[in-house]
Amino acid sequence: IVAREYNTGDDEDNEQDILALNGAKGIYLKNGQQFDLSSITASNGSDIVVSFSTESEFIDLRSNIVTIQETITDPVLATVTASADGLLSIDFTIGLIPDVIEVSSADDLNLLTQFPVGNFELMNDIDMTGVAFSGLCSDSTPFTGTFDGQGYVIKGLAYSDAGVSNIGLFRQTKDATIKNLGVENASFVGNENVGGIVGLATSTQIE
């Protein structure tokens, strides 16, 4: 994570670097897990000491160890601030994931992209007819969790771009499990790796 801020004025000396971080992307915690923020380092320089703080009510941060405050029932993004002397602070997020994430609407499907390591359960049929959709998760962040359709159906999915590969309900999965799910009346057009459920599946079980 890196950014740069410019103060007002034309003088290049007004440019000030923000702290840049290695290892601050794709952090997720489930109930009962912890994460050591000491593994996150500054890419501005190896001698920079990074400290962390948070105002989130959902996590506890002590001696760089992050844990979930209480058992959570809904997914949450908790913000952590990283600071170092001489550099502007930068925020990053940690995804907090309950034991099961329930999906009951088109909006809920977006949670799979936000929390791609979670365990999801479809609670009813979802009609995506006329809803803008470009596939869940991404090539850089594939779905690695579990999606249990519980016998329900997602219908009316549509996406068309002949220049894009890895297209489907899930664009890409890795070490994932997808089961008990029906996909009906789907229309996907892409370049390579186009499928109704998954565009590109790696080490994935579809049951």
CSV table of C-alpha atoms in Angstrom, one decimal:
chain,number,residue,atom,x,y,z
A,1,ILE,CA,0.0,0.0,0.0
A,2,VAL,CA,1.5,3.3,-1.1
A,3,ALA,CA,0.3,6.8,-1.7
A,4,ARG,CA,1.7,10.3,-2.0
A,5,GLU,CA,0.2,13.6,-0.9
A,6,TYR,CA,0.9,17.0,-2.4
A,7,ASN,CA,0.4,20.2,-0.4
A,8,THR,CA,-0.9,23.3,-2.1
A,9,GLY,CA,1.6,25.3,-4.1
A,10,ASP,CA,3.9,24.7,-7.0
A,11,ASP,CA,7.1,24.0,-5.1
A,12,GLU,CA,8.1,20.4,-5.5
A,13,ASP,CA,9.5,20.5,-1.9
A,14,ASN,CA,5.9,20.5,-0.8
A,15,GLU,CA,5.6,16.9,-1.8
A,16,GLN,CA,5.5,14.6,1.2
A,17,ASP,CA,5.7,10.8,1.1
A,18,ILE,CA,3.1,8.7,2.9
A,19,LEU,CA,4.2,5.6,4.7
A,20,ALA,CA,4.3,2.6,2.2
A,21,LEU,CA,3.6,-0.9,3.5
A,22,ASN,CA,4.4,-4.4,2.5
A,23,GLY,CA,2.0,-7.1,3.7
A,24,ALA,CA,-1.0,-5.0,4.5
A,25,LYS,CA,-3.3,-6.3,1.8
A,26,GLY,CA,-5.6,-9.3,2.0
A,27,ILE,CA,-5.7,-9.7,5.8
A,28,TYR,CA,-8.7,-11.5,7.1
A,29,LEU,CA,-9.6,-12.8,10.6
A,30,LYS,CA,-12.2,-15.3,11.6
A,31,ASN,CA,-13.6,-15.8,15.1
A,32,GLY,CA,-10.9,-17.1,17.4
A,33,GLN,CA,-8.0,-16.2,15.1
A,34,GLN,CA,-5.3,-13.6,15.6
A,35,PHE,CA,-2.8,-11.7,13.3
A,36,ASP,CA,0.6,-10.4,14.1
A,37,LEU,CA,1.0,-6.9,12.6
A,38,SER,CA,4.8,-7.1,13.1
A,39,SER,CA,4.8,-9.0,9.7
A,40,ILE,CA,3.9,-5.7,8.0
A,41,THR,CA,6.9,-3.7,7.1
A,42,ALA,CA,7.7,-0.3,5.6
A,43,SER,CA,8.9,-0.4,2.0
A,44,ASN,CA,10.1,3.2,2.4
A,45,GLY,CA,13.2,1.8,4.2
A,46,SER,CA,14.2,-1.2,6.3
A,47,ASP,CA,15.2,1.0,9.2
A,48,ILE,CA,11.7,2.5,9.6
A,49,VAL,CA,9.8,1.4,12.7
A,50,VAL,CA,6.0,1.1,12.1
A,51,SER,CA,3.5,1.4,14.9
A,52,PHE,CA,-0.2,0.5,14.6
A,53,SER,CA,-3.4,1.9,16.2
A,54,THR,CA,-7.2,1.4,15.7
A,55,GLU,CA,-10.4,3.0,16.8
A,56,SER,CA,-12.5,0.1,15.6
A,57,GLU,CA,-14.8,-1.4,18.2
A,58,PHE,CA,-14.6,-4.8,16.6
A,59,ILE,CA,-10.9,-5.6,17.2
A,60,ASP,CA,-8.4,-5.6,20.0
A,61,LEU,CA,-4.9,-4.5,19.3
A,62,ARG,CA,-2.2,-5.2,21.9
A,63,SER,CA,1.6,-5.5,21.2
A,64,ASN,CA,0.9,-5.6,17.5
A,65,ILE,CA,-1.4,-8.7,17.9
A,66,VAL,CA,-4.9,-8.2,16.5
A,67,THR,CA,-7.9,-10.3,17.7
A,68,ILE,CA,-11.6,-10.0,17.3
A,69,GLN,CA,-13.2,-8.3,20.3
A,70,GLU,CA,-16.3,-10.5,20.4
A,71,THR,CA,-17.8,-13.2,18.3
A,72,ILE,CA,-19.1,-11.5,15.2
A,73,THR,CA,-22.2,-12.5,13.2
A,74,ASP,CA,-21.8,-10.2,10.2
A,75,PRO,CA,-18.7,-9.4,8.1
A,76,VAL,CA,-16.9,-6.2,9.0
A,77,LEU,CA,-14.0,-4.2,7.6
A,78,ALA,CA,-11.9,-2.8,10.5
A,79,THR,CA,-9.6,0.1,9.9
A,80,VAL,CA,-6.0,0.1,11.3
A,81,THR,CA,-3.7,3.1,11.1
A,82,ALA,CA,0.0,2.6,10.4
A,83,SER,CA,2.4,5.4,11.5
A,84,ALA,CA,6.1,6.1,11.4
A,85,ASP,CA,8.2,9.2,12.2
A,86,GLY,CA,8.7,11.5,9.3
A,87,LEU,CA,6.1,10.0,7.1
A,88,LEU,CA,2.3,10.6,6.8
A,89,SER,CA,0.2,7.8,8.3
A,90,ILE,CA,-1.8,5.4,6.1
A,91,ASP,CA,-4.9,3.3,6.8
A,92,PHE,CA,-5.6,-0.2,5.8
A,93,THR,CA,-8.4,-2.6,6.5
A,94,ILE,CA,-8.7,-6.1,8.1
A,95,GLY,CA,-11.7,-8.2,7.0
A,96,LEU,CA,-13.5,-9.8,10.0
A,97,ILE,CA,-15.4,-12.9,9.0
A,98,PRO,CA,-18.1,-14.7,10.9
A,99,ASP,CA,-18.4,-18.5,10.8
A,100,VAL,CA,-21.1,-18.3,8.1
A,101,ILE,CA,-22.1,-15.3,5.9
A,102,GLU,CA,-25.7,-15.5,4.6
A,103,VAL,CA,-26.5,-14.4,1.1
A,104,SER,CA,-30.1,-13.5,0.3
A,105,SER,CA,-29.9,-10.7,-2.3
A,106,ALA,CA,-28.0,-9.3,-5.2
A,107,ASP,CA,-26.2,-6.9,-3.0
A,108,ASP,CA,-25.2,-9.7,-0.6
A,109,LEU,CA,-23.3,-11.3,-3.5
A,110,ASN,CA,-20.8,-8.5,-3.4
A,111,LEU,CA,-19.7,-9.8,0.0
A,112,LEU,CA,-18.0,-12.7,-1.8
A,113,THR,CA,-15.7,-10.2,-3.5
A,114,GLN,CA,-15.0,-8.3,-0.2
A,115,PHE,CA,-14.5,-11.4,1.9
A,116,PRO,CA,-13.2,-14.1,-0.6
A,117,VAL,CA,-12.0,-16.5,2.1
A,118,GLY,CA,-15.4,-16.7,3.9
A,119,ASN,CA,-17.9,-19.5,4.2
A,120,PHE,CA,-21.2,-18.5,2.5
A,121,GLU,CA,-24.7,-19.9,2.4
A,122,LEU,CA,-27.3,-19.0,-0.1
A,123,MET,CA,-30.6,-18.4,1.7
A,124,ASN,CA,-33.0,-18.2,-1.2
A,125,ASP,CA,-33.2,-17.9,-5.0
A,126,ILE,CA,-31.8,-14.7,-6.5
A,127,ASP,CA,-32.9,-13.2,-9.8
A,128,MET,CA,-30.1,-11.1,-11.3
A,129,THR,CA,-32.0,-10.2,-14.5
A,130,GLY,CA,-31.2,-6.6,-15.4
A,131,VAL,CA,-28.6,-6.3,-12.6
A,132,ALA,CA,-25.2,-5.1,-13.7
A,133,PHE,CA,-22.7,-7.9,-13.0
A,134,SER,CA,-19.1,-8.5,-14.0
A,135,GLY,CA,-18.3,-11.7,-11.9
A,136,LEU,CA,-17.4,-12.3,-8.3
A,137,CYS,CA,-13.8,-11.9,-7.0
A,138,SER,CA,-11.0,-11.4,-9.5
A,139,ASP,CA,-7.9,-12.8,-11.1
A,140,SER,CA,-5.7,-11.2,-8.5
A,141,THR,CA,-8.0,-12.2,-5.5
A,142,PRO,CA,-9.7,-15.4,-6.4
A,143,PHE,CA,-12.4,-16.9,-4.2
A,144,THR,CA,-10.8,-19.4,-1.8
A,145,GLY,CA,-13.7,-20.1,0.6
A,146,THR,CA,-16.9,-22.2,0.5
A,147,PHE,CA,-20.2,-21.4,-1.2
A,148,ASP,CA,-23.1,-23.6,-0.3
A,149,GLY,CA,-26.1,-22.9,-2.5
A,150,GLN,CA,-28.4,-25.1,-0.3
A,151,GLY,CA,-30.3,-26.1,-3.3
A,152,TYR,CA,-31.2,-22.6,-4.4
A,153,VAL,CA,-30.7,-21.0,-7.8
A,154,ILE,CA,-29.1,-17.8,-9.1
A,155,LYS,CA,-30.7,-16.9,-12.4
A,156,GLY,CA,-30.5,-14.2,-15.1
A,157,LEU,CA,-26.7,-13.5,-14.8
A,158,ALA,CA,-25.4,-11.7,-17.9
A,159,TYR,CA,-22.0,-10.3,-18.9
A,160,SER,CA,-20.5,-9.7,-22.4
A,161,ASP,CA,-17.0,-8.5,-23.2
A,162,ALA,CA,-15.0,-10.4,-25.9
A,163,GLY,CA,-11.8,-8.9,-24.6
A,164,VAL,CA,-12.1,-10.2,-21.0
A,165,SER,CA,-11.1,-13.7,-19.9
A,166,ASN,CA,-12.1,-15.7,-16.8
A,167,ILE,CA,-15.8,-14.9,-16.8
A,168,GLY,CA,-18.6,-16.6,-14.8
A,169,LEU,CA,-20.5,-16.3,-11.6
A,170,PHE,CA,-17.0,-16.5,-10.1
A,171,ARG,CA,-14.3,-15.1,-12.2
A,172,GLN,CA,-11.6,-17.2,-10.6
A,173,THR,CA,-11.4,-19.7,-7.7
A,174,LYS,CA,-8.6,-21.4,-5.9
A,175,ASP,CA,-8.8,-24.2,-3.3
A,176,ALA,CA,-12.5,-23.4,-3.0
A,177,THR,CA,-15.7,-25.5,-2.6
A,178,ILE,CA,-18.9,-24.6,-4.4
A,179,LYS,CA,-21.8,-27.0,-3.8
A,180,ASN,CA,-25.6,-27.4,-4.0
A,181,LEU,CA,-25.9,-24.4,-6.3
A,182,GLY,CA,-28.0,-23.9,-9.4
A,183,VAL,CA,-27.3,-21.3,-12.1
A,184,GLU,CA,-30.1,-20.8,-14.7
A,185,ASN,CA,-30.6,-18.5,-17.7
A,186,ALA,CA,-27.0,-17.3,-17.6
A,187,SER,CA,-25.4,-15.6,-20.6
A,188,PHE,CA,-21.6,-15.0,-20.5
A,189,VAL,CA,-19.5,-13.9,-23.4
A,190,GLY,CA,-15.7,-13.5,-23.0
A,191,ASN,CA,-12.3,-14.3,-24.5
A,192,GLU,CA,-11.1,-17.4,-22.7
A,193,ASN,CA,-12.2,-19.5,-19.7
A,194,VAL,CA,-15.9,-18.7,-19.7
A,195,GLY,CA,-18.2,-20.8,-17.6
A,196,GLY,CA,-21.6,-20.6,-15.9
A,197,ILE,CA,-20.3,-21.1,-12.3
A,198,VAL,CA,-16.6,-20.5,-12.6
A,199,GLY,CA,-14.4,-19.0,-15.3
A,200,LEU,CA,-11.1,-20.4,-14.2
A,201,ALA,CA,-11.1,-22.9,-11.3
A,202,THR,CA,-7.9,-24.1,-9.7
A,203,SER,CA,-8.0,-26.9,-7.2
A,204,THR,CA,-11.7,-26.2,-6.7
A,205,GLN,CA,-14.4,-28.7,-5.8
A,206,ILE,CA,-17.8,-28.2,-7.5
A,207,GLU,CA,-20.4,-30.5,-6.0
